[in-house]
Coordinates of N, CA, C and O in Angstrom, one line a residue:
M1 N 72.6 80.9 -15.8 CA 71.5 81.8 -15.9 C 72.0 83.2 -15.5 O 72.7 83.3 -14.5
T2 N 71.5 84.2 -16.1 CA 71.9 85.6 -15.8 C 70.9 86.3 -15.0 O 69.7 85.9 -15.0
T3 N 71.2 87.4 -14.5 CA 70.3 88.2 -13.6 C 69.2 88.9 -14.4 O 68.3 89.4 -13.8
T4 N 69.3 88.9 -15.8 CA 68.3 89.5 -16.6 C 67.2 88.6 -17.1 O 66.3 89.0 -17.8
E5 N 67.3 87.3 -16.8 CA 66.3 86.3 -17.3 C 64.9 86.6 -16.7 O 64.8 87.0 -15.5
P6 N 63.9 86.4 -17.5 CA 62.5 86.6 -16.9 C 62.2 85.5 -15.9 O 62.6 84.4 -16.1
L7 N 61.6 85.9 -14.8 CA 61.2 84.9 -13.8 C 59.8 84.4 -13.9 O 59.5 83.3 -13.4
E8 N 58.9 85.1 -14.5 CA 57.5 84.7 -14.6 C 57.4 83.3 -15.2 O 58.3 82.9 -15.9
G9 N 56.4 82.6 -14.8 CA 56.2 81.2 -15.3 C 55.9 81.2 -16.8 O 55.5 82.1 -17.4
G10 N 56.1 80.0 -17.3 CA 55.9 79.8 -18.8 C 57.1 79.2 -19.4 O 58.2 79.3 -18.9
P11 N 57.0 78.6 -20.6 CA 58.1 78.0 -21.3 C 59.2 79.0 -21.5 O 59.0 80.2 -21.9
G12 N 60.4 78.6 -21.3 CA 61.6 79.4 -21.6 C 62.0 80.3 -20.5 O 63.0 81.0 -20.6
T13 N 61.3 80.4 -19.4 CA 61.7 81.3 -18.3 C 62.5 80.6 -17.3 O 62.6 79.4 -17.2
A14 N 63.2 81.5 -16.5 CA 64.0 80.9 -15.4 C 63.2 80.1 -14.5 O 63.6 79.0 -14.0
L15 N 62.0 80.5 -14.1 CA 61.1 79.8 -13.2 C 60.8 78.4 -13.8 O 60.8 77.4 -13.1
D16 N 60.5 78.4 -15.1 CA 60.2 77.1 -15.7 C 61.4 76.2 -15.7 O 61.2 75.0 -15.4
A17 N 62.6 76.7 -15.9 CA 63.8 75.9 -15.8 C 64.0 75.4 -14.4 O 64.4 74.2 -14.2
Y18 N 63.8 76.2 -13.4 CA 64.0 75.8 -12.0 C 63.0 74.7 -11.7 O 63.4 73.7 -11.1
L19 N 61.8 74.8 -12.1 CA 60.8 73.8 -11.8 C 61.1 72.4 -12.5 O 60.9 71.4 -11.9
A20 N 61.6 72.5 -13.7 CA 62.0 71.3 -14.4 C 63.2 70.6 -13.7 O 63.2 69.4 -13.6
L21 N 64.1 71.4 -13.3 CA 65.3 70.8 -12.6 C 64.8 70.2 -11.2 O 65.3 69.1 -10.9
I22 N 63.9 70.8 -10.5 CA 63.4 70.3 -9.3 C 62.7 68.9 -9.5 O 62.9 68.0 -8.8
D23 N 61.9 68.9 -10.6 CA 61.2 67.6 -10.9 C 62.2 66.5 -11.2 O 62.1 65.4 -10.8
E24 N 63.3 66.9 -11.9 CA 64.4 66.0 -12.3 C 65.0 65.5 -11.0 O 65.3 64.3 -10.8
M25 N 65.3 66.4 -10.1 CA 65.9 66.0 -8.8 C 65.0 65.0 -8.0 O 65.5 64.1 -7.4
L26 N 63.7 65.3 -8.0 CA 62.8 64.5 -7.2 C 62.7 63.1 -7.8 O 62.5 62.1 -7.1
G27 N 62.8 63.0 -9.1 CA 62.5 61.7 -9.8 C 63.8 60.9 -10.0 O 63.7 59.7 -10.2
G28 N 64.9 61.5 -9.9 CA 66.2 60.8 -10.2 C 66.8 60.2 -9.0 O 66.5 60.5 -7.9
P29 N 67.7 59.3 -9.3 CA 68.4 58.6 -8.1 C 69.4 59.6 -7.5 O 69.9 60.5 -8.1
F30 N 69.7 59.3 -6.2 CA 70.8 60.0 -5.6 C 72.2 59.5 -6.1 O 72.2 58.3 -6.4
P31 N 73.2 60.3 -6.1 CA 74.5 59.8 -6.5 C 74.9 58.7 -5.5 O 74.6 58.8 -4.3
E32 N 75.6 57.7 -6.0 CA 76.1 56.6 -5.2 C 77.3 57.0 -4.3 O 77.6 56.4 -3.3
T33 N 78.1 58.0 -4.8 CA 79.3 58.4 -4.1 C 79.2 60.0 -4.0 O 78.4 60.6 -4.7
D34 N 80.0 60.6 -3.2 CA 80.0 62.0 -3.0 C 80.5 62.7 -4.3 O 81.5 62.2 -4.9
V35 N 79.7 63.7 -4.8 CA 80.0 64.4 -6.0 C 79.9 65.9 -5.7 O 79.2 66.3 -4.9
H36 N 80.8 66.6 -6.4 CA 80.7 68.1 -6.3 C 81.2 68.7 -7.6 O 82.2 68.3 -8.1
D37 N 80.3 69.5 -8.2 CA 80.7 70.1 -9.5 C 80.1 71.5 -9.5 O 79.6 72.0 -8.5
A38 N 80.2 72.2 -10.7 CA 79.7 73.5 -10.8 C 78.2 73.7 -10.6 O 77.7 74.8 -10.3
T39 N 77.5 72.6 -10.8 CA 76.0 72.6 -10.6 C 75.5 72.4 -9.2 O 74.4 72.6 -8.9
G40 N 76.4 71.9 -8.3 CA 76.0 71.6 -6.9 C 76.8 70.4 -6.4 O 77.9 70.2 -6.8
W41 N 76.2 69.7 -5.5 CA 76.8 68.6 -4.9 C 75.8 67.5 -4.4 O 74.6 67.8 -4.4
G42 N 76.3 66.3 -4.1 CA 75.4 65.3 -3.7 C 76.1 64.1 -3.2 O 77.4 64.1 -3.2
G43 N 75.4 63.1 -2.9 CA 75.9 61.8 -2.4 C 74.8 60.9 -2.0 O 73.6 61.2 -2.3
P44 N 75.1 59.8 -1.4 CA 74.0 58.9 -1.0 C 73.0 59.6 -0.1 O 73.3 60.3 0.9
G45 N 71.8 59.6 -0.5 CA 70.7 60.2 0.2 C 70.5 61.7 0.1 O 69.6 62.3 0.8
H46 N 71.2 62.3 -0.8 CA 71.0 63.8 -1.0 C 71.5 64.3 -2.3 O 72.4 63.7 -2.9
R47 N 70.9 65.4 -2.7 CA 71.4 66.1 -3.9 C 71.1 67.6 -3.8 O 69.9 67.9 -3.4
V48 N 72.0 68.5 -4.0 CA 71.8 69.9 -4.0 C 72.2 70.5 -5.3 O 73.3 70.2 -5.9
R49 N 71.3 71.4 -5.9 CA 71.7 72.1 -7.1 C 71.7 73.6 -6.8 O 70.8 74.1 -6.1
V50 N 72.6 74.2 -7.4 CA 72.7 75.7 -7.4 C 71.8 76.2 -8.5 O 72.2 76.0 -9.7
L51 N 70.7 76.8 -8.2 CA 69.8 77.3 -9.3 C 70.3 78.6 -9.8 O 70.1 78.9 -11.0
R52 N 70.8 79.4 -9.0 CA 71.2 80.8 -9.4 C 72.4 81.3 -8.6 O 72.4 81.0 -7.4
V53 N 73.3 82.0 -9.2 CA 74.4 82.6 -8.5 C 74.3 84.1 -8.8 O 74.2 84.6 -9.9
G54 N 74.2 84.9 -7.7 CA 74.1 86.3 -7.8 C 75.5 86.9 -8.2 O 76.4 86.2 -8.4
R55 N 75.5 88.2 -8.1 CA 76.7 88.9 -8.5 C 77.8 88.9 -7.4 O 77.4 88.7 -6.2
D56 N 79.0 89.0 -7.7 CA 80.1 89.0 -6.8 C 80.0 90.3 -5.9 O 79.7 91.4 -6.5
L57 N 80.3 90.2 -4.7 CA 80.1 91.4 -3.8 C 81.4 91.9 -3.2 O 81.4 92.5 -2.1
W58 N 82.5 91.6 -3.8 CA 83.9 92.0 -3.3 C 84.0 93.5 -3.1 O 84.6 94.0 -2.2
N59 N 83.5 94.2 -4.1 CA 83.6 95.7 -4.1 C 82.4 96.4 -3.7 O 82.1 97.5 -4.0
D60 N 81.5 95.8 -2.8 CA 80.3 96.4 -2.4 C 80.5 97.1 -1.1 O 79.9 96.7 -0.1
D61 N 81.2 98.2 -1.1 CA 81.6 98.9 0.1 C 80.4 99.6 0.8 O 80.3 99.7 2.0
D62 N 79.4 100.0 0.0 CA 78.2 100.7 0.6 C 77.1 99.7 0.9 O 76.1 100.2 1.5
G63 N 77.2 98.5 0.5 CA 76.1 97.5 0.9 C 74.9 97.5 -0.1 O 74.0 96.6 0.1
R64 N 74.9 98.4 -1.0 CA 73.7 98.4 -1.9 C 73.7 97.2 -2.8 O 72.6 96.7 -3.1
G65 N 74.8 96.7 -3.3 CA 74.8 95.5 -4.1 C 74.3 94.3 -3.4 O 73.6 93.5 -3.9
R66 N 74.7 94.2 -2.1 CA 74.3 93.1 -1.3 C 72.8 93.1 -1.1 O 72.1 92.1 -1.2
E67 N 72.3 94.3 -0.8 CA 70.8 94.5 -0.6 C 70.0 94.1 -1.9 O 69.0 93.4 -1.8
E68 N 70.5 94.6 -3.0 CA 69.9 94.3 -4.3 C 69.9 92.8 -4.6 O 68.9 92.2 -5.0
S69 N 71.1 92.2 -4.4 CA 71.2 90.8 -4.6 C 70.3 89.9 -3.7 O 69.7 89.0 -4.2
W70 N 70.2 90.3 -2.4 CA 69.4 89.6 -1.5 C 67.9 89.7 -1.9 O 67.2 88.8 -1.9
T71 N 67.5 90.9 -2.4 CA 66.1 91.2 -2.8 C 65.8 90.3 -4.0 O 64.7 89.7 -4.1
Q72 N 66.7 90.2 -5.0 CA 66.5 89.4 -6.2 C 66.4 87.9 -5.8 O 65.5 87.2 -6.3
M73 N 67.2 87.4 -4.9 CA 67.2 86.0 -4.5 C 65.9 85.7 -3.7 O 65.2 84.7 -4.0
Q74 N 65.5 86.6 -2.9 CA 64.2 86.4 -2.1 C 63.0 86.4 -3.1 O 62.1 85.6 -2.9
A75 N 63.0 87.2 -4.1 CA 62.0 87.2 -5.1 C 61.9 85.9 -5.8 O 60.8 85.3 -6.1
R76 N 63.1 85.3 -6.2 CA 63.1 84.1 -6.9 C 62.7 82.9 -6.0 O 61.9 82.1 -6.4
L77 N 63.1 83.0 -4.7 CA 62.6 82.0 -3.8 C 61.1 82.1 -3.6 O 60.4 81.0 -3.6
D78 N 60.6 83.3 -3.4 CA 59.2 83.4 -3.2 C 58.4 82.9 -4.5 O 57.3 82.3 -4.3
A79 N 58.9 83.2 -5.7 CA 58.2 82.7 -6.9 C 58.2 81.2 -6.9 O 57.2 80.6 -7.3
L80 N 59.3 80.6 -6.6 CA 59.4 79.1 -6.5 C 58.4 78.5 -5.5 O 57.7 77.6 -5.8
V81 N 58.3 79.1 -4.3 CA 57.4 78.6 -3.3 C 56.0 78.8 -3.8 O 55.2 77.9 -3.6
A82 N 55.7 79.9 -4.4 CA 54.3 80.1 -4.9 C 54.0 79.1 -6.0 O 52.9 78.6 -6.1
A83 N 54.9 78.8 -6.9 CA 54.7 77.9 -8.0 C 54.5 76.5 -7.5 O 53.8 75.7 -8.1
L84 N 55.2 76.1 -6.4 CA 55.1 74.8 -5.9 C 53.8 74.6 -5.0 O 53.4 73.5 -4.8
G85 N 53.3 75.7 -4.5 CA 52.2 75.7 -3.6 C 51.0 74.9 -4.1 O 50.4 74.1 -3.3
P86 N 50.5 75.1 -5.3 CA 49.3 74.3 -5.7 C 49.5 72.8 -5.7 O 48.5 72.1 -5.4
C87 N 50.7 72.3 -5.9 CA 50.8 70.8 -5.9 C 51.5 70.3 -4.6 O 51.2 69.2 -4.2
R88 N 52.2 71.1 -3.9 CA 52.9 70.7 -2.6 C 52.3 71.3 -1.4 O 52.6 70.9 -0.3
G89 N 51.5 72.4 -1.5 CA 51.0 73.0 -0.3 C 52.0 74.0 0.3 O 53.0 74.3 -0.3
D90 N 51.7 74.4 1.5 CA 52.6 75.4 2.2 C 53.9 74.7 2.7 O 53.8 73.5 3.2
P91 N 55.0 75.3 2.6 CA 56.2 74.7 3.1 C 56.4 74.8 4.6 O 55.7 75.6 5.2
V92 N 57.2 74.0 5.1 CA 57.6 74.1 6.5 C 58.9 75.0 6.5 O 59.8 74.7 5.7
V93 N 59.0 76.0 7.4 CA 60.2 76.8 7.5 C 61.1 76.1 8.5 O 60.8 75.8 9.6
V94 N 62.3 75.7 8.0 CA 63.3 75.0 8.8 C 64.4 76.0 9.2 O 65.1 76.5 8.3
D95 N 64.7 76.1 10.4 CA 65.8 76.9 10.9 C 67.0 76.0 10.9 O 67.1 75.0 11.5
L96 N 68.0 76.4 10.0 CA 69.2 75.6 9.9 C 70.3 76.0 10.9 O 71.3 75.3 11.0
G97 N 70.1 77.0 11.7 CA 71.0 77.4 12.7 C 71.4 76.2 13.7 O 72.6 76.0 13.9
P98 N 70.4 75.5 14.2 CA 70.8 74.4 15.1 C 71.7 73.3 14.4 O 72.5 72.7 15.1
Y99 N 71.5 73.1 13.1 CA 72.4 72.2 12.4 C 73.8 72.7 12.3 O 74.8 71.9 12.4
L100 N 74.0 74.0 12.1 CA 75.3 74.6 12.1 C 76.0 74.5 13.4 O 77.1 74.1 13.5
V101 N 75.3 74.8 14.5 CA 75.8 74.7 15.8 C 76.2 73.2 16.1 O 77.3 72.9 16.7
A102 N 75.3 72.3 15.8 CA 75.6 70.9 16.0 C 76.9 70.4 15.3 O 77.7 69.8 15.9
G103 N 77.0 70.9 14.0 CA 78.2 70.5 13.2 C 79.4 71.1 13.8 O 80.5 70.5 13.9
C104 N 79.4 72.4 14.3 CA 80.5 73.0 14.9 C 80.9 72.4 16.2 O 82.1 72.4 16.6
N105 N 79.9 71.7 16.9 CA 80.2 71.0 18.1 C 80.7 69.6 17.9 O 80.8 68.8 18.9
G106 N 80.9 69.2 16.7 CA 81.4 67.9 16.3 C 80.3 66.8 16.2 O 80.7 65.7 16.1
E107 N 79.1 67.2 16.3 CA 78.0 66.2 16.1 C 77.8 65.9 14.7 O 78.1 66.7 13.8
D108 N 77.3 64.7 14.4 CA 77.1 64.2 13.1 C 75.8 64.8 12.6 O 74.7 64.6 13.1
V109 N 75.9 65.6 11.5 CA 74.8 66.3 10.9 C 74.6 65.7 9.5 O 75.6 65.7 8.7
P110 N 73.5 65.2 9.1 CA 73.3 64.6 7.8 C 73.4 65.6 6.7 O 73.0 66.8 6.9
E111 N 73.9 65.2 5.6 CA 73.9 66.0 4.4 C 72.5 65.9 3.7 O 71.8 64.9 3.9
P112 N 72.0 67.0 3.1 CA 72.7 68.2 2.8 C 72.6 69.3 3.9 O 73.0 70.4 3.7
L113 N 72.0 68.9 5.0 CA 71.8 69.9 6.1 C 73.1 70.5 6.6 O 73.1 71.7 6.9
D114 N 74.1 69.7 6.7 CA 75.4 70.2 7.2 C 75.9 71.3 6.2 O 76.3 72.4 6.7
S115 N 76.0 71.0 5.0 CA 76.5 71.9 4.0 C 75.6 73.2 3.8 O 76.1 74.3 3.8
L116 N 74.3 73.0 3.8 CA 73.4 74.1 3.6 C 73.5 75.0 4.8 O 73.4 76.3 4.7
S117 N 73.6 74.5 6.0 CA 73.6 75.3 7.2 C 74.8 76.2 7.3 O 74.8 77.2 8.0
Q118 N 75.9 75.9 6.5 CA 77.1 76.7 6.5 C 76.9 77.9 5.5 O 77.8 78.8 5.4
Q119 N 75.8 77.9 4.7 CA 75.6 78.9 3.7 C 74.3 79.7 3.8 O 74.1 80.7 3.2
T120 N 73.3 79.1 4.6 CA 72.0 79.7 4.7 C 71.4 79.5 6.0 O 71.8 78.5 6.7
V121 N 70.5 80.3 6.5 CA 70.0 80.1 7.8 C 68.6 79.5 7.9 O 68.2 79.0 8.9
M122 N 67.9 79.7 6.8 CA 66.5 79.1 6.8 C 66.3 78.4 5.5 O 66.9 78.7 4.5
M123 N 65.3 77.4 5.5 CA 65.0 76.7 4.3 C 63.5 76.5 4.3 O 62.9 76.2 5.4
Q124 N 62.9 76.6 3.2 CA 61.5 76.2 2.9 C 61.5 74.8 2.5 O 62.2 74.4 1.5
A125 N 60.7 73.9 3.2 CA 60.8 72.5 2.9 C 59.5 71.8 2.8 O 58.5 72.3 3.5
W126 N 59.4 70.8 2.0 CA 58.1 70.0 1.8 C 58.5 68.6 1.9 O 59.5 68.1 1.3
P127 N 57.7 67.8 2.6 CA 57.8 66.3 2.5 C 57.3 65.8 1.2 O 56.4 66.4 0.6
I128 N 58.0 64.9 0.6 CA 57.6 64.3 -0.6 C 57.4 62.8 -0.3 O 58.3 61.9 -0.7
P129 N 56.3 62.4 0.3 CA 56.2 61.0 0.8 C 56.1 60.0 -0.3 O 56.6 58.9 -0.1
E130 N 55.6 60.4 -1.5 CA 55.5 59.4 -2.6 C 56.9 59.0 -3.1 O 57.1 58.0 -3.8
R131 N 57.9 59.8 -2.8 CA 59.3 59.5 -3.2 C 60.2 59.2 -2.0 O 61.4 59.0 -2.2
D132 N 59.6 59.2 -0.8 CA 60.4 59.0 0.5 C 61.6 60.0 0.5 O 62.7 59.7 0.9
R133 N 61.2 61.3 0.2 CA 62.2 62.3 0.2 C 61.6 63.6 0.7 O 60.4 63.7 1.0
W134 N 62.4 64.6 0.9 CA 62.0 66.0 1.1 C 62.6 66.9 0.1 O 63.7 66.6 -0.4
L135 N 62.0 68.0 -0.1 CA 62.5 69.1 -1.0 C 62.7 70.3 -0.2 O 61.8 70.7 0.6
G136 N 63.8 70.9 -0.4 CA 64.1 72.2 0.3 C 64.6 73.3 -0.6 O 65.3 73.0 -1.6
L137 N 64.2 74.5 -0.4 CA 64.7 75.7 -1.2 C 65.2 76.7 -0.2 O 64.6 77.0 0.8
S138 N 66.3 77.3 -0.6 CA 66.9 78.3 0.3 C 67.9 79.1 -0.5 O 68.2 78.8 -1.6
F139 N 68.3 80.3 0.1 CA 69.4 81.0 -0.6 C 70.3 81.6 0.6 O 69.8 81.8 1.7
G140 N 71.5 81.8 0.2 CA 72.4 82.3 1.2 C 73.8 82.5 0.6 O 74.0 82.4 -0.6
Q141 N 74.8 82.8 1.4 CA 76.1 83.0 0.9 C 77.1 82.5 2.0 O 76.8 82.5 3.2
A142 N 78.2 81.9 1.5 CA 79.2 81.3 2.3 C 80.0 82.4 3.1 O 80.6 82.1 4.1
D143 N 80.1 83.6 2.5 CA 80.8 84.7 3.1 C 80.2 86.0 2.6 O 79.7 86.0 1.5
R144 N 80.3 87.0 3.4 CA 79.7 88.3 3.1 C 80.1 88.9 1.7 O 79.4 89.5 1.0
E145 N 81.3 88.6 1.3 CA 81.8 89.1 0.0 C 81.5 88.2 -1.2 O 81.7 88.6 -2.4
L146 N 81.0 87.0 -0.9 CA 80.7 86.0 -2.0 C 79.3 86.3 -2.5 O 78.5 86.8 -1.8
P147 N 79.0 85.8 -3.7 CA 77.6 86.0 -4.2 C 76.6 85.1 -3.4 O 76.9 84.1 -2.9
F148 N 75.4 85.6 -3.4 CA 74.3 84.8 -2.9 C 74.0 83.7 -3.9 O 74.2 83.9 -5.1
R149 N 73.6 82.5 -3.4 CA 73.3 81.4 -4.3 C 71.9 80.9 -3.8 O 71.6 80.7 -2.7
L150 N 71.1 80.5 -4.8 CA 69.8 79.9 -4.6 C 69.9 78.4 -4.8 O 70.5 78.0 -5.8
F151 N 69.5 77.7 -3.8 CA 69.7 76.2 -3.7 C 68.3 75.5 -3.8 O 67.3 75.9 -3.2
A152 N 68.3 74.4 -4.5 CA 67.3 73.4 -4.4 C 67.9 72.1 -3.8 O 69.0 71.7 -4.3
A153 N 67.4 71.6 -2.8 CA 68.0 70.4 -2.1 C 66.9 69.3 -2.0 O 65.7 69.6 -1.8
V154 N 67.3 68.1 -2.2 CA 66.5 66.9 -2.1 C 67.2 66.0 -1.2 O 68.4 65.7 -1.4
G155 N 66.6 65.5 -0.1 CA 67.2 64.6 0.8 C 66.3 63.4 1.1 O 65.1 63.4 0.9
A156 N 66.9 62.3 1.6 CA 66.2 61.2 2.0 C 65.3 61.6 3.2 O 65.7 62.4 4.1
A157 N 64.0 61.0 3.2 CA 63.0 61.4 4.2 C 63.6 61.4 5.7 O 63.3 62.2 6.5
G158 N 64.4 60.4 6.0 CA 64.9 60.2 7.4 C 65.9 61.2 7.8 O 66.2 61.3 9.0
S159 N 66.4 62.0 6.9 CA 67.5 63.0 7.2 C 66.9 64.3 7.8 O 67.7 65.1 8.3
L160 N 65.6 64.5 7.7 CA 65.0 65.8 8.2 C 63.6 65.5 8.7 O 62.8 65.0 8.0
D161 N 63.4 65.9 9.9 CA 62.1 65.7 10.6 C 61.4 67.1 10.3 O 61.7 68.1 10.9
L162 N 60.4 67.1 9.4 CA 59.7 68.3 9.1 C 58.7 68.7 10.1 O 58.1 69.8 10.0
G163 N 58.6 68.0 11.2 CA 57.8 68.3 12.3 C 58.5 69.1 13.4 O 58.0 69.6 14.3
A164 N 59.9 69.2 13.3 CA 60.7 69.9 14.3 C 61.7 70.7 13.5 O 62.1 70.3 12.4
D165 N 62.2 71.7 14.1 CA 63.2 72.5 13.5 C 64.6 72.5 14.1 O 65.4 73.3 14.0
T166 N 64.9 71.4 14.9 CA 66.2 71.2 15.5 C 66.7 69.8 15.1 O 65.9 68.9 14.9
P167 N 68.0 69.6 15.1 CA 68.5 68.3 14.7 C 68.3 67.3 15.8 O 68.0 67.6 16.9

């Protein structure tokens, strides 16, 4: 997907494509073994898809490109949250910082929380009790010079307590 795609809802838009992919993730099985490809990663009990990749920020000396890219990703995240609201309600905001600290301290952190916490600090999440899963949306970057990436994550219900924001 390119940065010029329309975001508004409706057939053929980026938002429509994101929502279709999320539905597919919620309904499909988790990978039986660990997988990693250009679309994301997954394994037993989780799947993450990269919905969007922003522009490269290697030559962003003045920080304007970073600010613009952050604003675009936030707008996409906000649009997804708004689109999911009528059927899923308000999301729980999950602070991923404690998962990063726990992983750095050698504690066992379940996927996809371990991987996501290395790239983003917050996640909007919903329990999906009818599928015994949770859905999370976030964006971030693995390094200041790398592009922002918008993520959709689905995990087994037991891997994330949506009533608490610490591991």
